[in-house]
mmCIF file with all atom_site columns, C-alpha atoms in Angstrom:
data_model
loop_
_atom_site.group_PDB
_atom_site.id
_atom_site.type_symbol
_atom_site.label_atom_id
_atom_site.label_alt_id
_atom_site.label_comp_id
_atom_site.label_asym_id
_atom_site.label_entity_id
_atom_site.label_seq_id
_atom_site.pdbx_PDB_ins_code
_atom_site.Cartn_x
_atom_site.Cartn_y
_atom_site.Cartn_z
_atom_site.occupancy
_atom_site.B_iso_or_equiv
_atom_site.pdbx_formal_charge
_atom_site.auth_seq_id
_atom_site.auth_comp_id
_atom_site.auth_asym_id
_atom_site.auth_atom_id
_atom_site.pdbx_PDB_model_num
ATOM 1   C CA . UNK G 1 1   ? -134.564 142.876 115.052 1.00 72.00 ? 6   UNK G CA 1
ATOM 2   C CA . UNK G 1 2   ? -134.105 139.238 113.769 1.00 89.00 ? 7   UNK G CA 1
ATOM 3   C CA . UNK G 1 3   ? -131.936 137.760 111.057 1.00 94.00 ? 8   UNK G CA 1
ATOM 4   C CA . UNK G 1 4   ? -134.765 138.396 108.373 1.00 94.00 ? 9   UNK G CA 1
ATOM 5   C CA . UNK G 1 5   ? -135.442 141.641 109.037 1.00 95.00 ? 10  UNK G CA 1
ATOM 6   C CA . UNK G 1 6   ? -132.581 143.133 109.838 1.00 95.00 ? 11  UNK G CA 1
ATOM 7   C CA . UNK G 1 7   ? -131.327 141.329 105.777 1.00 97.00 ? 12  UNK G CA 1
ATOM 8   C CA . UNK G 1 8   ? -134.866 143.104 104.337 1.00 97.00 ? 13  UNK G CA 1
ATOM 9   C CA . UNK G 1 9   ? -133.647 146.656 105.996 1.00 96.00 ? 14  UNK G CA 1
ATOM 10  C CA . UNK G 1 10  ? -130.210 146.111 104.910 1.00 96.00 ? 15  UNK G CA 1
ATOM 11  C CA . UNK G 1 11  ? -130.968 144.840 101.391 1.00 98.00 ? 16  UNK G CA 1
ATOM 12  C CA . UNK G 1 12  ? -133.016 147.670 101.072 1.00 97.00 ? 17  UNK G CA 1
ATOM 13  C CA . UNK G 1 13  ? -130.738 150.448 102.453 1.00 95.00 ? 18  UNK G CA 1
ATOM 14  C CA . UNK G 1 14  ? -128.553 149.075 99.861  1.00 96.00 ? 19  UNK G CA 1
ATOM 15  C CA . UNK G 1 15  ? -130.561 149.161 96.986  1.00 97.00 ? 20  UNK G CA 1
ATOM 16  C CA . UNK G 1 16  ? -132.011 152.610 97.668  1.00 95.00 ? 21  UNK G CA 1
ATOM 17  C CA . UNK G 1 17  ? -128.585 154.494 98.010  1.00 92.00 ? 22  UNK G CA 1
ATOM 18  C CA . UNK G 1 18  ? -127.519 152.765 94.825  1.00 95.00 ? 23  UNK G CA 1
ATOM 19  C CA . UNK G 1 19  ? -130.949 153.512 93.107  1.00 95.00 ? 24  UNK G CA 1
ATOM 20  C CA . UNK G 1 20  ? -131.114 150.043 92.235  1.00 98.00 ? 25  UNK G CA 1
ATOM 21  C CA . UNK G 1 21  ? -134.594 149.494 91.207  1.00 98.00 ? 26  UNK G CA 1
ATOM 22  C CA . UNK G 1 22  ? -134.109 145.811 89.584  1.00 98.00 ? 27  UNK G CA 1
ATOM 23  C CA . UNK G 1 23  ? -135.952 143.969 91.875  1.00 98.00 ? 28  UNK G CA 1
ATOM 24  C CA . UNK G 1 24  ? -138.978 144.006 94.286  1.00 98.00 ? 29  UNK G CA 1
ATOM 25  C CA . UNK G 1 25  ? -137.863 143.425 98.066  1.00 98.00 ? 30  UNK G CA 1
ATOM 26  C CA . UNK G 1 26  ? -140.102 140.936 100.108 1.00 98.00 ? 31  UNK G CA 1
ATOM 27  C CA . UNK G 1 27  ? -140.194 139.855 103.714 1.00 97.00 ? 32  UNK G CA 1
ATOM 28  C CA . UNK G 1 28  ? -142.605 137.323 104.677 1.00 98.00 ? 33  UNK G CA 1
ATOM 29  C CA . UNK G 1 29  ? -143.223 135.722 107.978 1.00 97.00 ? 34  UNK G CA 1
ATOM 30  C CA . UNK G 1 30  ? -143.308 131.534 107.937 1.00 97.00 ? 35  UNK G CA 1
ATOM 31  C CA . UNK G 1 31  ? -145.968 129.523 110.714 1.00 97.00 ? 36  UNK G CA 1
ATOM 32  C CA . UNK G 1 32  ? -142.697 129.273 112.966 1.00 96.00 ? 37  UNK G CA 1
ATOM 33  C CA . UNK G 1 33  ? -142.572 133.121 112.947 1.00 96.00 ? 38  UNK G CA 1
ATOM 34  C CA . UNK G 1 34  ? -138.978 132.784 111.080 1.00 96.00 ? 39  UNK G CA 1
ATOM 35  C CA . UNK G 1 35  ? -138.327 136.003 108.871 1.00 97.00 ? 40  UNK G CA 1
ATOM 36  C CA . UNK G 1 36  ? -137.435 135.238 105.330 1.00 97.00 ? 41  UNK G CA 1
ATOM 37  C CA . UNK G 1 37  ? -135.900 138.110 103.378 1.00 98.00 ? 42  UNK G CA 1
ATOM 38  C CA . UNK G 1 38  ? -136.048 137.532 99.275  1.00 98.00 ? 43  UNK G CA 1
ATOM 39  C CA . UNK G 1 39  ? -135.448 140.048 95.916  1.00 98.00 ? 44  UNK G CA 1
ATOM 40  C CA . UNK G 1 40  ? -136.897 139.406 92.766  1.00 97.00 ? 45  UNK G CA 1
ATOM 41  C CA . UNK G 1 41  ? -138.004 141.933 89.548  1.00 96.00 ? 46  UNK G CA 1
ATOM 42  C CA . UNK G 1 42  ? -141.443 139.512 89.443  1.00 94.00 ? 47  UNK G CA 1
ATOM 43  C CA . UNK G 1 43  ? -143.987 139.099 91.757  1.00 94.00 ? 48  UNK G CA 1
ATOM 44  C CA . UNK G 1 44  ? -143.055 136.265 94.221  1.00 95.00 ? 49  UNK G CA 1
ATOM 45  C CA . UNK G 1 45  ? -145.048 133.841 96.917  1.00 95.00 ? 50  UNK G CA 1
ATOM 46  C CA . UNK G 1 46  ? -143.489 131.661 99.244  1.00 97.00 ? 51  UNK G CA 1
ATOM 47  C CA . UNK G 1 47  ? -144.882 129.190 101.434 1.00 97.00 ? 52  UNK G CA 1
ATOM 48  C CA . UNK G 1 48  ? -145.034 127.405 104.633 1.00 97.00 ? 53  UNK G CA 1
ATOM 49  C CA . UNK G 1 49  ? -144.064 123.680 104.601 1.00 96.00 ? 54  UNK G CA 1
ATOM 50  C CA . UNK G 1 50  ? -147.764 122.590 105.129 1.00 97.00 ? 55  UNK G CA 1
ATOM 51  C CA . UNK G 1 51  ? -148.314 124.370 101.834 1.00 97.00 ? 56  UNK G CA 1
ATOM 52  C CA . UNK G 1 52  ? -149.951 127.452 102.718 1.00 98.00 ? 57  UNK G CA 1
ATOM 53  C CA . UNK G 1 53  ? -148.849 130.678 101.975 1.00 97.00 ? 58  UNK G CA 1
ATOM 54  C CA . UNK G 1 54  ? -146.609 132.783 103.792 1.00 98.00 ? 59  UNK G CA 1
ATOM 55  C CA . UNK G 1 55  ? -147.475 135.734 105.281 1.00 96.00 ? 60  UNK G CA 1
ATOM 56  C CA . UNK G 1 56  ? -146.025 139.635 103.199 1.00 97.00 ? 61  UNK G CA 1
ATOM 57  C CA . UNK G 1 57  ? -144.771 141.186 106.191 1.00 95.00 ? 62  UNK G CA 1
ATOM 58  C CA . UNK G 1 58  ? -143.041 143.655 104.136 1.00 95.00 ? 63  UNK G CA 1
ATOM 59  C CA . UNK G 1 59  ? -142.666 144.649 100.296 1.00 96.00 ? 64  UNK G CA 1
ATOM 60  C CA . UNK G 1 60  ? -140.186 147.615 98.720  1.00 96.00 ? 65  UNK G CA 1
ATOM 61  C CA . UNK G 1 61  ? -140.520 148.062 95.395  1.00 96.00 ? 66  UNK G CA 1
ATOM 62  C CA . UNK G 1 62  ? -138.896 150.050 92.336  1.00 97.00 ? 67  UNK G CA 1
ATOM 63  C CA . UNK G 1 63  ? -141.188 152.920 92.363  1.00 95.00 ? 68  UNK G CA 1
ATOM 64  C CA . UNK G 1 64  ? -140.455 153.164 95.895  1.00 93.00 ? 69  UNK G CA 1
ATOM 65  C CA . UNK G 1 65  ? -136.687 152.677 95.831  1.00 96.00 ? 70  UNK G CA 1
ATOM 66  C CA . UNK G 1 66  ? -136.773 155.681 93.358  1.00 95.00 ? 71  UNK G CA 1
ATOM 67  C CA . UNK G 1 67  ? -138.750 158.124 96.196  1.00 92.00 ? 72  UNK G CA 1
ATOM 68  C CA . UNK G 1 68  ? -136.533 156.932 98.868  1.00 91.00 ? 73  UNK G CA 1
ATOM 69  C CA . UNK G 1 69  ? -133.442 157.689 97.062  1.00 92.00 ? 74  UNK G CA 1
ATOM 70  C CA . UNK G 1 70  ? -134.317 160.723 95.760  1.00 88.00 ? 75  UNK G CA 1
ATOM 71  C CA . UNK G 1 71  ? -135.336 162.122 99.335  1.00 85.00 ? 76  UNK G CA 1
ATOM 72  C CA . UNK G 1 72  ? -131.927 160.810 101.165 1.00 84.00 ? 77  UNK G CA 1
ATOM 73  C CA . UNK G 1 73  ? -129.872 162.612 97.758  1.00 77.00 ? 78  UNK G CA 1
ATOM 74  C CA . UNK G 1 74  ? -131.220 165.856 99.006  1.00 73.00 ? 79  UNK G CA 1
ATOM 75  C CA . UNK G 1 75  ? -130.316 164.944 102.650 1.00 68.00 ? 80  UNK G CA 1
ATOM 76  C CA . UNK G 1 76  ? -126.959 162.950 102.391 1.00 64.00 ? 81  UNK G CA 1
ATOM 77  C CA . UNK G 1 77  ? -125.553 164.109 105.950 1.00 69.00 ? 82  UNK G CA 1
ATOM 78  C CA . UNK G 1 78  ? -128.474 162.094 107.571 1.00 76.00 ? 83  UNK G CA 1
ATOM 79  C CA . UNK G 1 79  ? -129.321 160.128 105.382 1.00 78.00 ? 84  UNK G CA 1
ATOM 80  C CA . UNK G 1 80  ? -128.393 156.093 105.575 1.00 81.00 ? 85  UNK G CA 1
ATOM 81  C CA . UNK G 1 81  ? -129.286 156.912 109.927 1.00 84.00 ? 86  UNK G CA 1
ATOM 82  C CA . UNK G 1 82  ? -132.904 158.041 108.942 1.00 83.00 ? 87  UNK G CA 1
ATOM 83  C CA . UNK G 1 83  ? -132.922 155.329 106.191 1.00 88.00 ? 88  UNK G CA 1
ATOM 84  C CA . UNK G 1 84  ? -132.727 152.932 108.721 1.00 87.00 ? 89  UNK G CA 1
ATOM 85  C CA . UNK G 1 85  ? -134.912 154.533 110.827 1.00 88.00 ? 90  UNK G CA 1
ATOM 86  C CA . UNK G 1 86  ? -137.540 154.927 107.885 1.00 88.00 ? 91  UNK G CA 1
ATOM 87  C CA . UNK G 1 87  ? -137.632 151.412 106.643 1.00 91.00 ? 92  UNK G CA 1
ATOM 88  C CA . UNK G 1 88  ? -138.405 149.994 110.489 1.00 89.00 ? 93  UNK G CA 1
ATOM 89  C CA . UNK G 1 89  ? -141.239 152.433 110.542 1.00 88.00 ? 94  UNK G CA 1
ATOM 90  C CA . UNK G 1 90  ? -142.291 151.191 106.751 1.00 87.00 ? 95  UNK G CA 1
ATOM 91  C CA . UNK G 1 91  ? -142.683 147.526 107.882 1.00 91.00 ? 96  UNK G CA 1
ATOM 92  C CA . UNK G 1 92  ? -144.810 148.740 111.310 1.00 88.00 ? 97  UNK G CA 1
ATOM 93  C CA . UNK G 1 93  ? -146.728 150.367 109.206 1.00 88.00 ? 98  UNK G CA 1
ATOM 94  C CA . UNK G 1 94  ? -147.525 147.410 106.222 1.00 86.00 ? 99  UNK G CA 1
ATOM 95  C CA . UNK G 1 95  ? -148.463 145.483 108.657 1.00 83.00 ? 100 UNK G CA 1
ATOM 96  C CA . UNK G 1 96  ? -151.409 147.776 110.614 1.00 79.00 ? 101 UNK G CA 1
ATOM 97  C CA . UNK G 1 97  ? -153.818 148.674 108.616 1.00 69.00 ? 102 UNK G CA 1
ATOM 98  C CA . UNK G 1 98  ? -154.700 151.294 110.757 1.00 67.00 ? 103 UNK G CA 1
ATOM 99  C CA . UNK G 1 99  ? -151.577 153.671 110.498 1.00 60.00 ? 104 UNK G CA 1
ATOM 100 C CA . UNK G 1 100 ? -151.029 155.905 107.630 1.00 59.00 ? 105 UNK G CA 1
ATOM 101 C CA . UNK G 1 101 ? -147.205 155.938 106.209 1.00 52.00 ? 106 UNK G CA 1
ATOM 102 C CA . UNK G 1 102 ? -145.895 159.061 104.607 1.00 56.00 ? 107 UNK G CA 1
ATOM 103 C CA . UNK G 1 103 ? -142.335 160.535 104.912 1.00 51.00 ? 108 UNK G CA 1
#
């Protein structure tokens, strides 16, 4: 897992055991392929240096910070290892269209 990434899972790890649900998570993907991890409560862009938009390669927000935490409450033995575990599945999943996501 890359620098960007590995910030998004952490970041969000973070937020969901503190049931912080002030900002959106984002992880886009620049034209290099660099991973760029951001937080913000609005909804945020970022682009590549030619102008064009980056690509949302992953995107956690409040509603789903709330679910999270209130699943790994009920399951605190286990719960930051299948946190972890959860959120690298999330981001496989936003990003093929094909595969359902449910926990």
């Amino acid at each position: 897992m890359d620098k960007g990434k590995r910030t998004f899972v952490n970041a969000c790890m973070e937020a969901i055991c503190q049931c912080d649900t002030s900002n959106t998570h984002y992880l886009f993907e620049l034209k290099t392929g660099e991973h760029v991890y951001r937080a913000q409560p609005s909804h945020l862009s970022m682009y590549n240096k030619d102008g064009s938009l980056a690509q949302l390669i992953g995107m956690l927000n409040p509603a789903f910070i709330r679910t999270y935490h209130d699943y790994i409450s009920n399951h605190a033995e286990h719960g930051r290892i299948w946190l972890h575990q959860e959120l690298q599945n999330f981001l496989k999943a936003f990003n093929n269209k094909d595969e359902e996501y449910g926990f």
